Amino acid sequence: MTRAARTEACSGWWDEHYIANCIGSQELIRRYLSPFETTTWELAGVTISAKKRGNRTGVPKSASTWVYSFECDEFSVTVRSVWNGGDLLGPLKTHTRVIKVMPDTEEARHSYNAWLRSIAAI
């Protein structure tokens, strides 16, 4: 995980925005962003795209790994997610997580969090 995904100034992995942003991303992807139906969305001023990637090691052969990009003027967020059997592969904290936030600032992480809350993802 990059420093952009979580701040090192707080308590490391348990940074409040990192945890909330991962949970919000998981909920949003699971409920509304199935890559099997469409791969581009526009939602509340944010452009979302999904691209299939090669699977990580340690996931079932039937699984597929997707990378979601959330982009707007305030932030660009990348989330990796693994689907298996029509649902996200668990445990979610391992297989669906924020892997990059740009710009690499607390404001960008907060802006993404505010956007997730505005669409009731968290």
N, CA and C atoms as an extended XYZ file, in Angstrom:
366
Properties=species:S:1:pos:R:3:atomname:S:1:resname:S:1:resid:I:1 pbc="F F F"
N         0.855       -1.165        0.000 N   MET     1
C         0.000        0.000        0.000 CA  MET     1
C         0.900        1.226        0.000 C   MET     1
N         0.526        2.209       -0.767 N   THR     2
C         1.338        3.417       -0.849 CA  THR     2
C         0.993        4.386        0.262 C   THR     2
N         1.906        5.321        0.494 N   ARG     3
C         1.660        6.360        1.479 CA  ARG     3
C         0.443        7.182        1.088 C   ARG     3
N         0.189        7.294       -0.223 N   ALA     4
C        -0.955        8.070       -0.689 CA  ALA     4
C        -2.274        7.463       -0.220 C   ALA     4
N        -2.322        6.165       -0.065 N   ALA     5
C        -3.557        5.511        0.355 CA  ALA     5
C        -3.843        5.737        1.833 C   ALA     5
N        -2.812        5.933        2.612 N   ARG     6
C        -2.991        6.173        4.045 CA  ARG     6
C        -1.933        7.150        4.503 C   ARG     6
N        -2.230        7.893        5.506 N   THR     7
C        -1.260        8.861        6.014 CA  THR     7
C        -0.351        8.202        7.033 C   THR     7
N         0.906        8.553        7.009 N   GLU     8
C         1.848        8.009        7.991 CA  GLU     8
C         1.927        8.884        9.224 C   GLU     8
N         1.311       10.059        9.168 N   ALA     9
C         1.355       10.978       10.300 CA  ALA     9
C         0.486       10.495       11.450 C   ALA     9
N        -0.532        9.742       11.141 N   CYS    10
C        -1.429        9.238       12.200 CA  CYS    10
C        -0.911        7.906       12.705 C   CYS    10
N        -1.796        6.979       12.932 N   SER    11
C        -1.392        5.705       13.519 CA  SER    11
C        -1.212        4.628       12.457 C   SER    11
N        -0.564        4.978       11.354 N   GLY    12
C        -0.243        3.988       10.333 CA  GLY    12
C        -1.472        3.436        9.648 C   GLY    12
N        -1.562        2.101        9.594 N   TRP    13
C        -2.620        1.439        8.847 CA  TRP    13
C        -4.008        1.846        9.337 C   TRP    13
N        -4.127        2.243       10.584 N   TRP    14
C        -5.434        2.544       11.158 CA  TRP    14
C        -5.862        3.992       10.958 C   TRP    14
N        -5.266        4.691       10.026 N   ASP    15
C        -5.658        6.059        9.713 CA  ASP    15
C        -7.163        6.114        9.459 C   ASP    15
N        -7.844        7.081       10.059 N   GLU    16
C        -9.313        7.143        9.983 CA  GLU    16
C        -9.836        7.235        8.554 C   GLU    16
N        -9.189        7.996        7.698 N   HIS    17
C        -9.671        8.099        6.325 CA  HIS    17
C        -9.401        6.831        5.528 C   HIS    17
N        -8.270        6.193        5.771 N   TYR    18
C        -7.962        4.968        5.035 CA  TYR    18
C        -9.011        3.885        5.314 C   TYR    18
N        -9.295        3.647        6.565 N   ILE    19
C       -10.274        2.616        6.933 CA  ILE    19
C       -11.652        2.965        6.371 C   ILE    19
N       -12.108        4.177        6.596 N   ALA    20
C       -13.429        4.592        6.106 CA  ALA    20
C       -13.490        4.566        4.590 C   ALA    20
N       -12.425        4.999        3.918 N   ASN    21
C       -12.423        5.007        2.459 CA  ASN    21
C       -12.433        3.591        1.898 C   ASN    21
N       -11.749        2.671        2.536 N   CYS    22
C       -11.797        1.271        2.098 CA  CYS    22
C       -13.202        0.696        2.279 C   CYS    22
N       -13.804        0.928        3.423 N   ILE    23
C       -15.144        0.405        3.691 CA  ILE    23
C       -16.167        1.021        2.730 C   ILE    23
N       -16.090        2.324        2.542 N   GLY    24
C       -17.007        2.992        1.609 CA  GLY    24
C       -16.826        2.500        0.191 C   GLY    24
N       -15.585        2.299       -0.223 N   SER    25
C       -15.303        1.793       -1.568 CA  SER    25
C       -15.851        0.384       -1.728 C   SER    25
N       -15.662       -0.445       -0.709 N   GLN    26
C       -16.177       -1.817       -0.756 CA  GLN    26
C       -17.692       -1.821       -0.933 C   GLN    26
N       -18.373       -1.018       -0.157 N   GLU    27
C       -19.838       -0.960       -0.212 CA  GLU    27
C       -20.314       -0.454       -1.570 C   GLU    27
N       -19.698        0.597       -2.058 N   LEU    28
C       -20.075        1.165       -3.359 CA  LEU    28
C       -19.853        0.162       -4.484 C   LEU    28
N       -18.699       -0.462       -4.495 N   ILE    29
C       -18.387       -1.432       -5.560 CA  ILE    29
C       -19.316       -2.631       -5.488 C   ILE    29
N       -19.512       -3.163       -4.312 N   ARG    30
C       -20.363       -4.352       -4.156 CA  ARG    30
C       -21.802       -4.085       -4.608 C   ARG    30
N       -22.361       -2.953       -4.228 N   ARG    31
C       -23.768       -2.679       -4.524 CA  ARG    31
C       -24.039       -2.179       -5.937 C   ARG    31
N       -23.110       -1.348       -6.474 N   TYR    32
C       -23.461       -0.625       -7.696 CA  TYR    32
C       -22.508       -0.764       -8.865 C   TYR    32
N       -21.313       -1.256       -8.665 N   LEU    33
C       -20.323       -1.188       -9.736 CA  LEU    33
C       -19.858       -2.547      -10.228 C   LEU    33
N       -20.777       -3.418      -10.525 N   SER    34
C       -20.394       -4.708      -11.074 CA  SER    34
C       -19.724       -4.495      -12.426 C   SER    34
N       -18.473       -4.922      -12.574 N   PRO    35
C       -17.771       -4.701      -13.839 CA  PRO    35
C       -18.280       -5.603      -14.956 C   PRO    35
N       -19.142       -6.535      -14.630 N   PHE    36
C       -19.622       -7.469      -15.633 CA  PHE    36
C       -20.761       -6.880      -16.463 C   PHE    36
N       -21.336       -5.778      -15.992 N   GLU    37
C       -22.431       -5.135      -16.704 CA  GLU    37
C       -21.959       -3.925      -17.498 C   GLU    37
N       -21.100       -3.119      -16.908 N   THR    38
C       -20.555       -1.933      -17.567 CA  THR    38
C       -19.196       -1.630      -16.949 C   THR    38
N       -18.364       -0.862      -17.632 N   THR    39
C       -17.044       -0.560      -17.086 CA  THR    39
C       -16.796        0.935      -16.918 C   THR    39
N       -17.799        1.775      -17.192 N   THR    40
C       -17.654        3.215      -16.951 CA  THR    40
C       -18.951        3.771      -16.385 C   THR    40
N       -18.804        4.650      -15.401 N   TRP    41
C       -19.942        5.272      -14.755 CA  TRP    41
C       -19.634        6.733      -14.499 C   TRP    41
N       -20.675        7.518      -14.359 N   GLU    42
C       -20.575        8.901      -13.889 CA  GLU    42
C       -21.478        8.966      -12.671 C   GLU    42
N       -20.933        9.351      -11.528 N   LEU    43
C       -21.713        9.366      -10.307 CA  LEU    43
C       -21.357       10.591       -9.475 C   LEU    43
N       -22.315       11.479       -9.313 N   ALA    44
C       -22.169       12.669       -8.461 CA  ALA    44
C       -20.883       13.441       -8.751 C   ALA    44
N       -20.609       13.661      -10.040 N   GLY    45
C       -19.449       14.454      -10.439 CA  GLY    45
C       -18.138       13.713      -10.503 C   GLY    45
N       -18.156       12.409      -10.285 N   VAL    46
C       -16.939       11.604      -10.325 CA  VAL    46
C       -17.063       10.585      -11.457 C   VAL    46
N       -16.018       10.500      -12.261 N   THR    47
C       -15.964        9.512      -13.331 CA  THR    47
C       -15.320        8.248      -12.774 C   THR    47
N       -15.999        7.124      -12.963 N   ILE    48
C       -15.523        5.849      -12.433 CA  ILE    48
C       -15.297        4.912      -13.604 C   ILE    48
N       -14.141        4.248      -13.615 N   SER    49
C       -13.884        3.255      -14.652 CA  SER    49
C       -13.329        1.994      -14.002 C   SER    49
N       -13.601        0.860      -14.640 N   ALA    50
C       -13.121       -0.427      -14.144 CA  ALA    50
C       -12.348       -1.122      -15.252 C   ALA    50
N       -11.187       -1.661      -14.892 N   LYS    51
C       -10.357       -2.396      -15.842 CA  LYS    51
C        -9.943       -3.720      -15.223 C   LYS    51
N       -10.060       -4.765      -16.009 N   LYS    52
C        -9.660       -6.082      -15.527 CA  LYS    52
C        -8.140       -6.190      -15.531 C   LYS    52
N        -7.599       -6.766      -14.471 N   ARG    53
C        -6.158       -6.965      -14.320 CA  ARG    53
C        -5.884       -8.439      -14.069 C   ARG    53
N        -4.638       -8.790      -14.111 N   GLY    54
C        -4.250      -10.153      -13.773 CA  GLY    54
C        -4.503      -10.409      -12.305 C   GLY    54
N        -4.841      -11.644      -11.966 N   ASN    55
C        -5.137      -11.984      -10.576 CA  ASN    55
C        -3.906      -11.927       -9.701 C   ASN    55
N        -4.138      -11.562       -8.467 N   ARG    56
C        -3.110      -11.639       -7.448 CA  ARG    56
C        -2.879      -13.108       -7.122 C   ARG    56
N        -1.769      -13.403       -6.491 N   THR    57
C        -1.542      -14.776       -6.050 CA  THR    57
C        -2.450      -15.070       -4.866 C   THR    57
N        -2.806      -16.322       -4.705 N   GLY    58
C        -3.587      -16.727       -3.549 CA  GLY    58
C        -5.087      -16.539       -3.683 C   GLY    58
N        -5.577      -16.258       -4.884 N   VAL    59
C        -7.028      -16.172       -5.082 CA  VAL    59
C        -7.456      -17.336       -5.965 C   VAL    59
N        -8.707      -17.753       -5.866 N   PRO    60
C        -9.165      -18.866       -6.701 CA  PRO    60
C        -9.020      -18.565       -8.194 C   PRO    60
N        -8.820      -19.597       -8.986 N   LYS    61
C        -8.689      -19.423      -10.439 CA  LYS    61
C        -9.956      -18.844      -11.047 C   LYS    61
N       -11.083      -19.064      -10.415 N   SER    62
C       -12.357      -18.542      -10.921 CA  SER    62
C       -12.544      -17.055      -10.629 C   SER    62
N       -11.684      -16.486       -9.800 N   ALA    63
C       -11.798      -15.068       -9.415 CA  ALA    63
C       -11.261      -14.167      -10.527 C   ALA    63
N       -11.713      -12.918      -10.519 N   SER    64
C       -11.174      -11.921      -11.448 CA  SER    64
C       -10.880      -10.641      -10.677 C   SER    64
N        -9.728      -10.051      -10.968 N   THR    65
C        -9.289       -8.842      -10.289 CA  THR    65
C        -9.586       -7.643      -11.163 C   THR    65
N       -10.189       -6.625      -10.557 N   TRP    66
C       -10.537       -5.394      -11.253 CA  TRP    66
C        -9.940       -4.215      -10.509 C   TRP    66
N        -9.542       -3.205      -11.269 N   VAL    67
C        -9.042       -1.966      -10.686 CA  VAL    67
C       -10.020       -0.865      -11.062 C   VAL    67
N       -10.537       -0.189      -10.045 N   TYR    68
C       -11.492        0.906      -10.229 CA  TYR    68
C       -10.762        2.228      -10.064 C   TYR    68
N       -11.011        3.160      -10.972 N   SER    69
C       -10.461        4.513      -10.874 CA  SER    69
C       -11.603        5.481      -10.650 C   SER    69
N       -11.478        6.297       -9.618 N   PHE    70
C       -12.456        7.334       -9.279 CA  PHE    70
C       -11.749        8.665       -9.517 C   PHE    70
N       -12.247        9.463      -10.466 N   GLU    71
C       -11.538       10.694      -10.818 CA  GLU    71
C       -12.453       11.905      -10.881 C   GLU    71
N       -11.953       12.985      -10.294 N   CYS    72
C       -12.595       14.298      -10.380 CA  CYS    72
C       -11.516       15.341      -10.149 C   CYS    72
N       -11.890       16.601      -10.061 N   ASP    73
C       -10.896       17.663       -9.873 CA  ASP    73
C       -10.173       17.568       -8.534 C   ASP    73
N       -10.850       17.108       -7.485 N   GLU    74
C       -10.273       17.099       -6.148 CA  GLU    74
C        -9.409       15.874       -5.848 C   GLU    74
N        -9.664       14.749       -6.510 N   PHE    75
C        -8.931       13.529       -6.191 CA  PHE    75
C        -8.949       12.549       -7.362 C   PHE    75
N        -8.019       11.635       -7.295 N   SER    76
C        -7.980       10.476       -8.173 CA  SER    76
C        -7.654        9.294       -7.264 C   SER    76
N        -8.587        8.360       -7.165 N   VAL    77
C        -8.443        7.235       -6.241 CA  VAL    77
C        -8.479        5.937       -7.031 C   VAL    77
N        -7.588        5.013       -6.683 N   THR    78
C        -7.546        3.701       -7.316 CA  THR    78
C        -7.862        2.653       -6.255 C   THR    78
N        -8.802        1.762       -6.592 N   VAL    79
C        -9.218        0.697       -5.673 CA  VAL    79
C        -9.084       -0.638       -6.400 C   VAL    79
N        -8.403       -1.591       -5.773 N   ARG    80
C        -8.298       -2.934       -6.323 CA  ARG    80
C        -9.365       -3.807       -5.668 C   ARG    80
N       -10.039       -4.612       -6.499 N   SER    81
C       -11.117       -5.440       -5.987 CA  SER    81
C       -11.114       -6.789       -6.691 C   SER    81
N       -11.363       -7.853       -5.941 N   VAL    82
C       -11.398       -9.200       -6.500 CA  VAL    82
C       -12.819       -9.735       -6.405 C   VAL    82
N       -13.347      -10.131       -7.555 N   TRP    83
C       -14.688      -10.713       -7.640 CA  TRP    83
C       -14.567      -12.224       -7.783 C   TRP    83
N       -15.495      -12.937       -7.149 N   ASN    84
C       -15.553      -14.395       -7.297 CA  ASN    84
C       -16.985      -14.846       -7.082 C   ASN    84
N       -17.533      -15.563       -8.025 N   GLY    85
C       -18.900      -16.077       -7.904 CA  GLY    85
C       -19.947      -14.991       -7.814 C   GLY    85
N       -19.754      -13.868       -8.484 N   GLY    86
C       -20.741      -12.793       -8.493 CA  GLY    86
C       -20.725      -11.889       -7.285 C   GLY    86
N       -19.747      -12.040       -6.391 N   ASP    87
C       -19.637      -11.178       -5.214 CA  ASP    87
C       -18.165      -10.880       -4.968 C   ASP    87
N       -17.907       -9.890       -4.128 N   LEU    88
C       -16.530       -9.579       -3.774 CA  LEU    88
C       -15.945      -10.707       -2.943 C   LEU    88
N       -14.702      -11.042       -3.227 N   LEU    89
C       -14.001      -12.098       -2.501 CA  LEU    89
C       -13.620      -11.596       -1.114 C   LEU    89
N       -13.855      -12.393       -0.114 N   GLY    90
C       -13.480      -12.028        1.245 CA  GLY    90
C       -12.138      -12.624        1.612 C   GLY    90
N       -11.499      -12.150        2.638 N   PRO    91
C       -11.934      -11.014        3.428 CA  PRO    91
C       -11.758       -9.706        2.658 C   PRO    91
N       -12.751       -8.831        2.799 N   LEU    92
C       -12.750       -7.585        2.041 CA  LEU    92
C       -11.550       -6.713        2.369 C   LEU    92
N       -11.081       -6.733        3.613 N   LYS    93
C        -9.944       -5.876        3.966 CA  LYS    93
C        -8.683       -6.276        3.202 C   LYS    93
N        -8.654       -7.477        2.679 N   THR    94
C        -7.515       -7.945        1.892 CA  THR    94
C        -7.754       -7.769        0.399 C   THR    94
N        -8.944       -8.092       -0.065 N   HIS    95
C        -9.186       -8.187       -1.507 CA  HIS    95
C        -9.892       -6.998       -2.144 C   HIS    95
N       -10.386       -6.067       -1.359 N   THR    96
C       -10.948       -4.822       -1.900 CA  THR    96
C       -10.414       -3.695       -1.035 C   THR    96
N        -9.461       -2.937       -1.616 N   ARG    97
C        -8.844       -1.880       -0.819 CA  ARG    97
C        -8.362       -0.737       -1.686 C   ARG    97
N        -8.313        0.436       -1.070 N   VAL    98
C        -7.767        1.629       -1.709 CA  VAL    98
C        -6.262        1.421       -1.827 C   VAL    98
N        -5.736        1.545       -3.044 N   ILE    99
C        -4.303        1.332       -3.225 CA  ILE    99
C        -3.546        2.608       -3.599 C   ILE    99
N        -4.289        3.645       -4.014 N   LYS   100
C        -3.604        4.888       -4.370 CA  LYS   100
C        -4.572        6.060       -4.306 C   LYS   100
N        -4.108        7.169       -3.758 N   VAL   101
C        -4.869        8.417       -3.727 CA  VAL   101
C        -3.937        9.518       -4.229 C   VAL   101
N        -4.417       10.277       -5.185 N   MET   102
C        -3.631       11.395       -5.721 CA  MET   102
C        -4.506       12.632       -5.742 C   MET   102
N        -3.999       13.808       -5.413 N   PRO   103
C        -2.630       14.035       -4.966 CA  PRO   103
C        -2.409       13.395       -3.601 C   PRO   103
N        -1.176       13.238       -3.256 N   ASP   104
C        -0.790       12.567       -2.026 CA  ASP   104
C        -0.937       13.531       -0.845 C   ASP   104
N        -2.209       13.859       -0.545 N   THR   105
C        -2.474       14.816        0.540 CA  THR   105
C        -3.630       14.334        1.400 C   THR   105
N        -3.648       14.827        2.622 N   GLU   106
C        -4.759       14.541        3.533 CA  GLU   106
C        -6.058       15.117        2.974 C   GLU   106
N        -5.966       16.265        2.292 N   GLU   107
C        -7.156       16.902        1.708 CA  GLU   107
C        -7.796       16.003        0.649 C   GLU   107
N        -6.988       15.341       -0.157 N   ALA   108
C        -7.532       14.446       -1.184 CA  ALA   108
C        -8.230       13.252       -0.541 C   ALA   108
N        -7.616       12.671        0.501 N   ARG   109
C        -8.249       11.542        1.203 CA  ARG   109
C        -9.555       11.984        1.851 C   ARG   109
N        -9.557       13.172        2.439 N   HIS   110
C       -10.767       13.705        3.066 CA  HIS   110
C       -11.836       14.001        2.013 C   HIS   110
N       -11.439       14.540        0.877 N   SER   111
C       -12.383       14.852       -0.200 CA  SER   111
C       -13.044       13.580       -0.730 C   SER   111
N       -12.265       12.514       -0.905 N   TYR   112
C       -12.833       11.235       -1.349 CA  TYR   112
C       -13.807       10.710       -0.303 C   TYR   112
N       -13.427       10.824        0.970 N   ASN   113
C       -14.290       10.384        2.056 CA  ASN   113
C       -15.594       11.171        2.065 C   ASN   113
N       -15.516       12.479        1.885 N   ALA   114
C       -16.721       13.325        1.846 CA  ALA   114
C       -17.604       12.938        0.669 C   ALA   114
N       -16.998       12.620       -0.469 N   TRP   115
C       -17.781       12.197       -1.636 CA  TRP   115
C       -18.489       10.867       -1.352 C   TRP   115
N       -17.780        9.903       -0.759 N   LEU   116
C       -18.409        8.626       -0.413 CA  LEU   116
C       -19.591        8.824        0.529 C   LEU   116
N       -19.432        9.718        1.518 N   ARG   117
C       -20.523        9.988        2.442 CA  ARG   117
C       -21.690       10.687        1.741 C   ARG   117
N       -21.384       11.531        0.770 N   SER   118
C       -22.443       12.264        0.058 CA  SER   118
C       -23.331       11.342       -0.769 C   SER   118
N       -22.788       10.210       -1.185 N   ILE   119
C       -23.598        9.263       -1.961 CA  ILE   119
C       -24.057        8.087       -1.090 C   ILE   119
N       -23.893        8.242        0.211 N   ALA   120
C       -24.342        7.267        1.212 CA  ALA   120
C       -23.670        5.908        1.055 C   ALA   120
N       -22.386        5.905        0.612 N   ALA   121
C       -21.642        4.649        0.540 CA  ALA   121
C       -21.147        4.260        1.933 C   ALA   121
N       -20.987        5.260        2.823 N   ILE   122
C       -20.612        4.988        4.214 CA  ILE   122
C       -21.453        5.856        5.117 C   ILE   122
